[in-house]
Tab-separated table of C-alpha atoms in Angstrom:
chain	number	residue	atom	x	y	z
A	1	UNK	CA	-105.103	-37.582	125.510
A	2	UNK	CA	-104.332	-36.426	121.990
A	3	UNK	CA	-104.738	-39.099	119.328
A	4	UNK	CA	-102.282	-39.052	116.434
A	5	UNK	CA	-104.013	-40.646	113.472
A	6	UNK	CA	-100.957	-41.120	111.263
A	7	UNK	CA	-97.729	-42.810	112.349
A	8	UNK	CA	-95.683	-40.658	109.955
A	9	UNK	CA	-96.608	-37.539	111.905
A	10	UNK	CA	-95.924	-38.915	115.364
A	11	UNK	CA	-92.905	-41.183	115.266
A	12	UNK	CA	-91.795	-42.621	111.925
A	13	UNK	CA	-88.693	-44.404	113.228
A	14	UNK	CA	-90.152	-46.378	116.149
A	15	UNK	CA	-88.905	-49.942	115.538
A	16	UNK	CA	-91.030	-53.031	116.148
A	17	UNK	CA	-90.749	-54.378	119.682
A	18	UNK	CA	-88.676	-57.561	120.117
A	19	UNK	CA	-90.831	-60.474	118.989
A	20	UNK	CA	-93.181	-58.371	116.864
A	21	UNK	CA	-91.591	-59.502	113.606
A	22	UNK	CA	-92.054	-63.138	114.654
A	23	UNK	CA	-95.616	-62.667	115.915
A	24	UNK	CA	-97.804	-60.269	113.877
A	25	UNK	CA	-100.344	-60.367	116.731
A	26	UNK	CA	-97.751	-58.787	119.028
A	27	UNK	CA	-97.161	-55.971	116.540
A	28	UNK	CA	-100.950	-55.698	116.208
A	29	UNK	CA	-101.320	-55.309	119.984
A	30	UNK	CA	-98.528	-52.723	119.937
A	31	UNK	CA	-100.206	-50.629	117.223
A	32	UNK	CA	-101.691	-48.398	119.948
A	33	UNK	CA	-98.703	-46.604	121.455
A	34	UNK	CA	-98.498	-44.221	124.405
A	35	UNK	CA	-95.816	-41.597	123.783
A	36	UNK	CA	-94.072	-39.100	126.080
A	37	UNK	CA	-95.900	-35.830	126.611
A	38	UNK	CA	-99.334	-37.405	126.869
A	39	UNK	CA	-99.541	-38.160	123.155
A	40	UNK	CA	-100.964	-41.344	121.676
A	41	UNK	CA	-100.233	-42.973	118.330
A	42	UNK	CA	-102.858	-45.287	116.834
A	43	UNK	CA	-101.641	-47.113	113.749
A	44	UNK	CA	-105.207	-48.350	113.193
A	45	UNK	CA	-106.753	-44.959	113.927
A	46	UNK	CA	-108.296	-44.449	110.492
A	47	UNK	CA	-109.391	-46.739	107.653
A	48	UNK	CA	-106.382	-45.661	105.580
A	49	UNK	CA	-103.958	-46.321	108.466
A	50	UNK	CA	-105.562	-49.703	109.203
A	51	UNK	CA	-105.384	-50.642	105.505
A	52	UNK	CA	-101.705	-49.656	105.446
A	53	UNK	CA	-100.971	-51.777	108.533
A	54	UNK	CA	-102.709	-54.815	107.021
A	55	UNK	CA	-100.838	-54.379	103.719
A	56	UNK	CA	-97.499	-54.138	105.550
A	57	UNK	CA	-98.275	-57.446	107.283
A	58	UNK	CA	-99.493	-59.257	104.162
A	59	UNK	CA	-103.097	-59.385	105.351
A	60	UNK	CA	-104.777	-57.220	102.713
A	61	UNK	CA	-104.175	-55.910	99.197
A	62	UNK	CA	-103.350	-52.223	98.798
A	63	UNK	CA	-106.697	-51.535	97.149
A	64	UNK	CA	-108.786	-53.214	99.862
A	65	UNK	CA	-110.609	-49.940	100.532
A	66	UNK	CA	-111.310	-50.521	104.225
A	67	UNK	CA	-114.169	-48.570	105.753
A	68	UNK	CA	-114.390	-47.231	109.309
A	69	UNK	CA	-116.495	-50.195	110.449
A	70	UNK	CA	-113.617	-52.500	109.433
A	71	UNK	CA	-111.002	-50.373	111.205
A	72	UNK	CA	-113.222	-50.371	114.309
A	73	UNK	CA	-113.408	-54.190	114.230
A	74	UNK	CA	-109.614	-54.353	114.123
A	75	UNK	CA	-109.257	-51.908	117.023
A	76	UNK	CA	-111.775	-53.887	119.086
A	77	UNK	CA	-109.904	-57.162	118.583
A	78	UNK	CA	-106.636	-55.393	119.355
A	79	UNK	CA	-107.935	-54.293	122.749
A	80	UNK	CA	-109.119	-57.823	123.544
A	81	UNK	CA	-105.709	-59.251	122.597
A	82	UNK	CA	-104.002	-56.585	124.715
A	83	UNK	CA	-106.232	-57.642	127.594
A	84	UNK	CA	-105.074	-61.259	127.198
A	85	UNK	CA	-101.424	-60.192	126.982
A	86	UNK	CA	-101.808	-58.096	130.137
A	87	UNK	CA	-103.421	-60.955	132.056
A	88	UNK	CA	-100.619	-63.316	130.969
A	89	UNK	CA	-97.875	-60.856	131.962
A	90	UNK	CA	-99.533	-60.031	135.305
A	91	UNK	CA	-100.365	-63.654	136.111
A	92	UNK	CA	-104.115	-62.992	136.273
A	93	UNK	CA	-106.945	-65.160	134.904
A	94	UNK	CA	-107.758	-64.449	131.255
A	95	UNK	CA	-110.840	-62.206	130.958
A	96	UNK	CA	-113.836	-64.152	129.658
A	97	UNK	CA	-114.811	-61.348	127.274
A	98	UNK	CA	-111.347	-61.333	125.700
A	99	UNK	CA	-111.364	-65.117	125.299
A	100	UNK	CA	-114.790	-64.957	123.666
A	101	UNK	CA	-113.687	-62.202	121.270
A	102	UNK	CA	-110.548	-64.057	120.167
A	103	UNK	CA	-112.427	-67.345	119.777
A	104	UNK	CA	-115.126	-65.595	117.743
A	105	UNK	CA	-112.450	-64.087	115.480
A	106	UNK	CA	-110.840	-67.513	115.056
A	107	UNK	CA	-114.045	-68.858	113.537
A	108	UNK	CA	-114.751	-65.958	111.178
A	109	UNK	CA	-112.967	-67.401	108.163
A	110	UNK	CA	-112.601	-70.915	106.774
A	111	UNK	CA	-109.131	-72.354	107.314
A	112	UNK	CA	-109.149	-74.586	104.247
A	113	UNK	CA	-109.048	-73.678	100.570
A	114	UNK	CA	-112.422	-74.570	99.093
A	115	UNK	CA	-113.102	-76.427	95.850
A	116	UNK	CA	-114.404	-74.275	92.982
A	117	UNK	CA	-115.247	-74.739	89.320
A	118	UNK	CA	-115.595	-72.457	86.334
A	119	UNK	CA	-115.708	-73.062	82.591
A	120	UNK	CA	-112.241	-71.647	81.955
A	121	UNK	CA	-110.249	-73.177	84.789
A	122	UNK	CA	-112.256	-76.251	85.575
A	123	UNK	CA	-111.871	-77.522	89.123
A	124	UNK	CA	-109.526	-75.540	91.358
A	125	UNK	CA	-109.001	-74.759	95.034
A	126	UNK	CA	-108.905	-71.263	96.460
A	127	UNK	CA	-109.569	-69.530	99.733
A	128	UNK	CA	-113.072	-68.144	99.797
A	129	UNK	CA	-112.517	-64.532	100.722
A	130	UNK	CA	-113.844	-61.872	98.408
A	131	UNK	CA	-112.870	-58.298	99.155
A	132	UNK	CA	-115.784	-57.893	101.562
A	133	UNK	CA	-114.287	-60.631	103.754
A	134	UNK	CA	-110.668	-59.424	103.853
A	135	UNK	CA	-111.095	-58.110	107.384
A	136	UNK	CA	-112.631	-61.388	108.604
A	137	UNK	CA	-109.580	-63.255	107.333
A	138	UNK	CA	-107.225	-60.707	108.878
A	139	UNK	CA	-109.043	-60.971	112.213
A	140	UNK	CA	-108.883	-64.774	112.086
A	141	UNK	CA	-105.166	-64.774	111.233
A	142	UNK	CA	-104.313	-62.305	114.013
A	143	UNK	CA	-106.434	-64.175	116.552
A	144	UNK	CA	-104.724	-67.466	115.625
A	145	UNK	CA	-101.299	-65.856	115.938
A	146	UNK	CA	-102.209	-64.396	119.338
A	147	UNK	CA	-103.417	-67.802	120.502
A	148	UNK	CA	-100.143	-69.375	119.336
A	149	UNK	CA	-98.121	-66.747	121.198
A	150	UNK	CA	-100.121	-67.052	124.421
A	151	UNK	CA	-100.024	-70.852	124.518
A	152	UNK	CA	-96.621	-71.560	122.955
A	153	UNK	CA	-93.066	-71.734	124.302
A	154	UNK	CA	-92.533	-67.968	123.950
A	155	UNK	CA	-95.378	-67.099	126.329
A	156	UNK	CA	-93.001	-67.129	129.310
A	157	UNK	CA	-90.858	-64.461	127.611
A	158	UNK	CA	-93.793	-62.100	127.161
A	159	UNK	CA	-93.450	-58.872	129.146
A	160	UNK	CA	-94.489	-55.225	129.137
A	161	UNK	CA	-92.038	-52.456	128.312
A	162	UNK	CA	-90.514	-51.180	131.539
A	163	UNK	CA	-90.187	-47.575	130.387
A	164	UNK	CA	-92.948	-45.141	131.334
A	165	UNK	CA	-95.210	-44.152	129.589
A	166	UNK	CA	-94.686	-46.865	126.946
A	167	UNK	CA	-97.469	-49.452	126.822
A	168	UNK	CA	-95.987	-51.888	124.293
A	169	UNK	CA	-95.464	-55.599	124.826
A	170	UNK	CA	-92.369	-57.547	123.793
A	171	UNK	CA	-90.601	-60.864	124.082
A	172	UNK	CA	-87.882	-60.520	126.698
A	173	UNK	CA	-84.283	-61.281	125.731
A	174	UNK	CA	-82.056	-61.778	128.777
A	175	UNK	CA	-82.597	-58.950	131.264
A	176	UNK	CA	-83.903	-56.483	128.696
A	177	UNK	CA	-87.350	-55.221	129.665
A	178	UNK	CA	-87.899	-52.410	127.184
A	179	UNK	CA	-89.162	-52.413	123.636
A	180	UNK	CA	-86.586	-50.136	121.992
A	181	UNK	CA	-83.288	-48.370	122.538
A	182	UNK	CA	-85.249	-45.146	122.987
A	183	UNK	CA	-87.283	-46.639	125.833
A	184	UNK	CA	-84.137	-48.143	127.360
A	185	UNK	CA	-82.424	-44.747	127.327
A	186	UNK	CA	-85.500	-43.148	128.876
A	187	UNK	CA	-85.640	-45.805	131.623
A	188	UNK	CA	-81.930	-45.361	132.442
A	189	UNK	CA	-82.295	-41.577	132.500
A	190	UNK	CA	-85.271	-41.878	134.869
A	191	UNK	CA	-83.277	-44.150	137.207
A	192	UNK	CA	-80.306	-41.761	137.160
A	193	UNK	CA	-82.586	-38.816	137.919
A	194	UNK	CA	-84.197	-40.728	140.807
A	195	UNK	CA	-80.742	-41.522	142.253
A	196	UNK	CA	-79.670	-37.870	142.019
A	197	UNK	CA	-82.897	-36.723	143.643
A	198	UNK	CA	-82.483	-39.178	146.532
A	199	UNK	CA	-78.859	-38.047	147.020
A	200	UNK	CA	-79.907	-34.400	147.136
A	201	UNK	CA	-82.622	-35.122	149.714
A	202	UNK	CA	-80.209	-37.057	151.916
């Protein structure tokens, strides 16, 4: 499977799946995309790509300077969240390893703004997350969002895209089971081809 490191090269106009704008964790899970022709797009595939994704979602400053170890942490959590989404969609028990990974991410960063003091400002409150901890805060935020999605009222609308080979998840609206118009067109074309093939055989 060929890995495309940069989304601009592979498919610049692929829209977010339904629900991904409401739940950043859903867009995070969908950042690894199977494409037709055996290609694969990973929007976290390099430190620069991962930094860009975090910036686009308000989880890091542009100059965060992520290293590969940080991008790898993001990809690892993404796979654990995808595992939880898959178990929810398929009606299977949640994998213990995925639960442990999400819970560990939830505790990586303090939720409250801490009290600080310096001679210029005096007492003030601020989140304690120097640049070295940007990824911990991003992981915690994404894990919390995933937990909200999986336990909230939208969990019953969670589904997998019904167009092969797409592997994205979405929130279902009505009878729609695909993540984009492109996938919907591909699914309809596949059904039409299957009908023609069956007619020819008969």
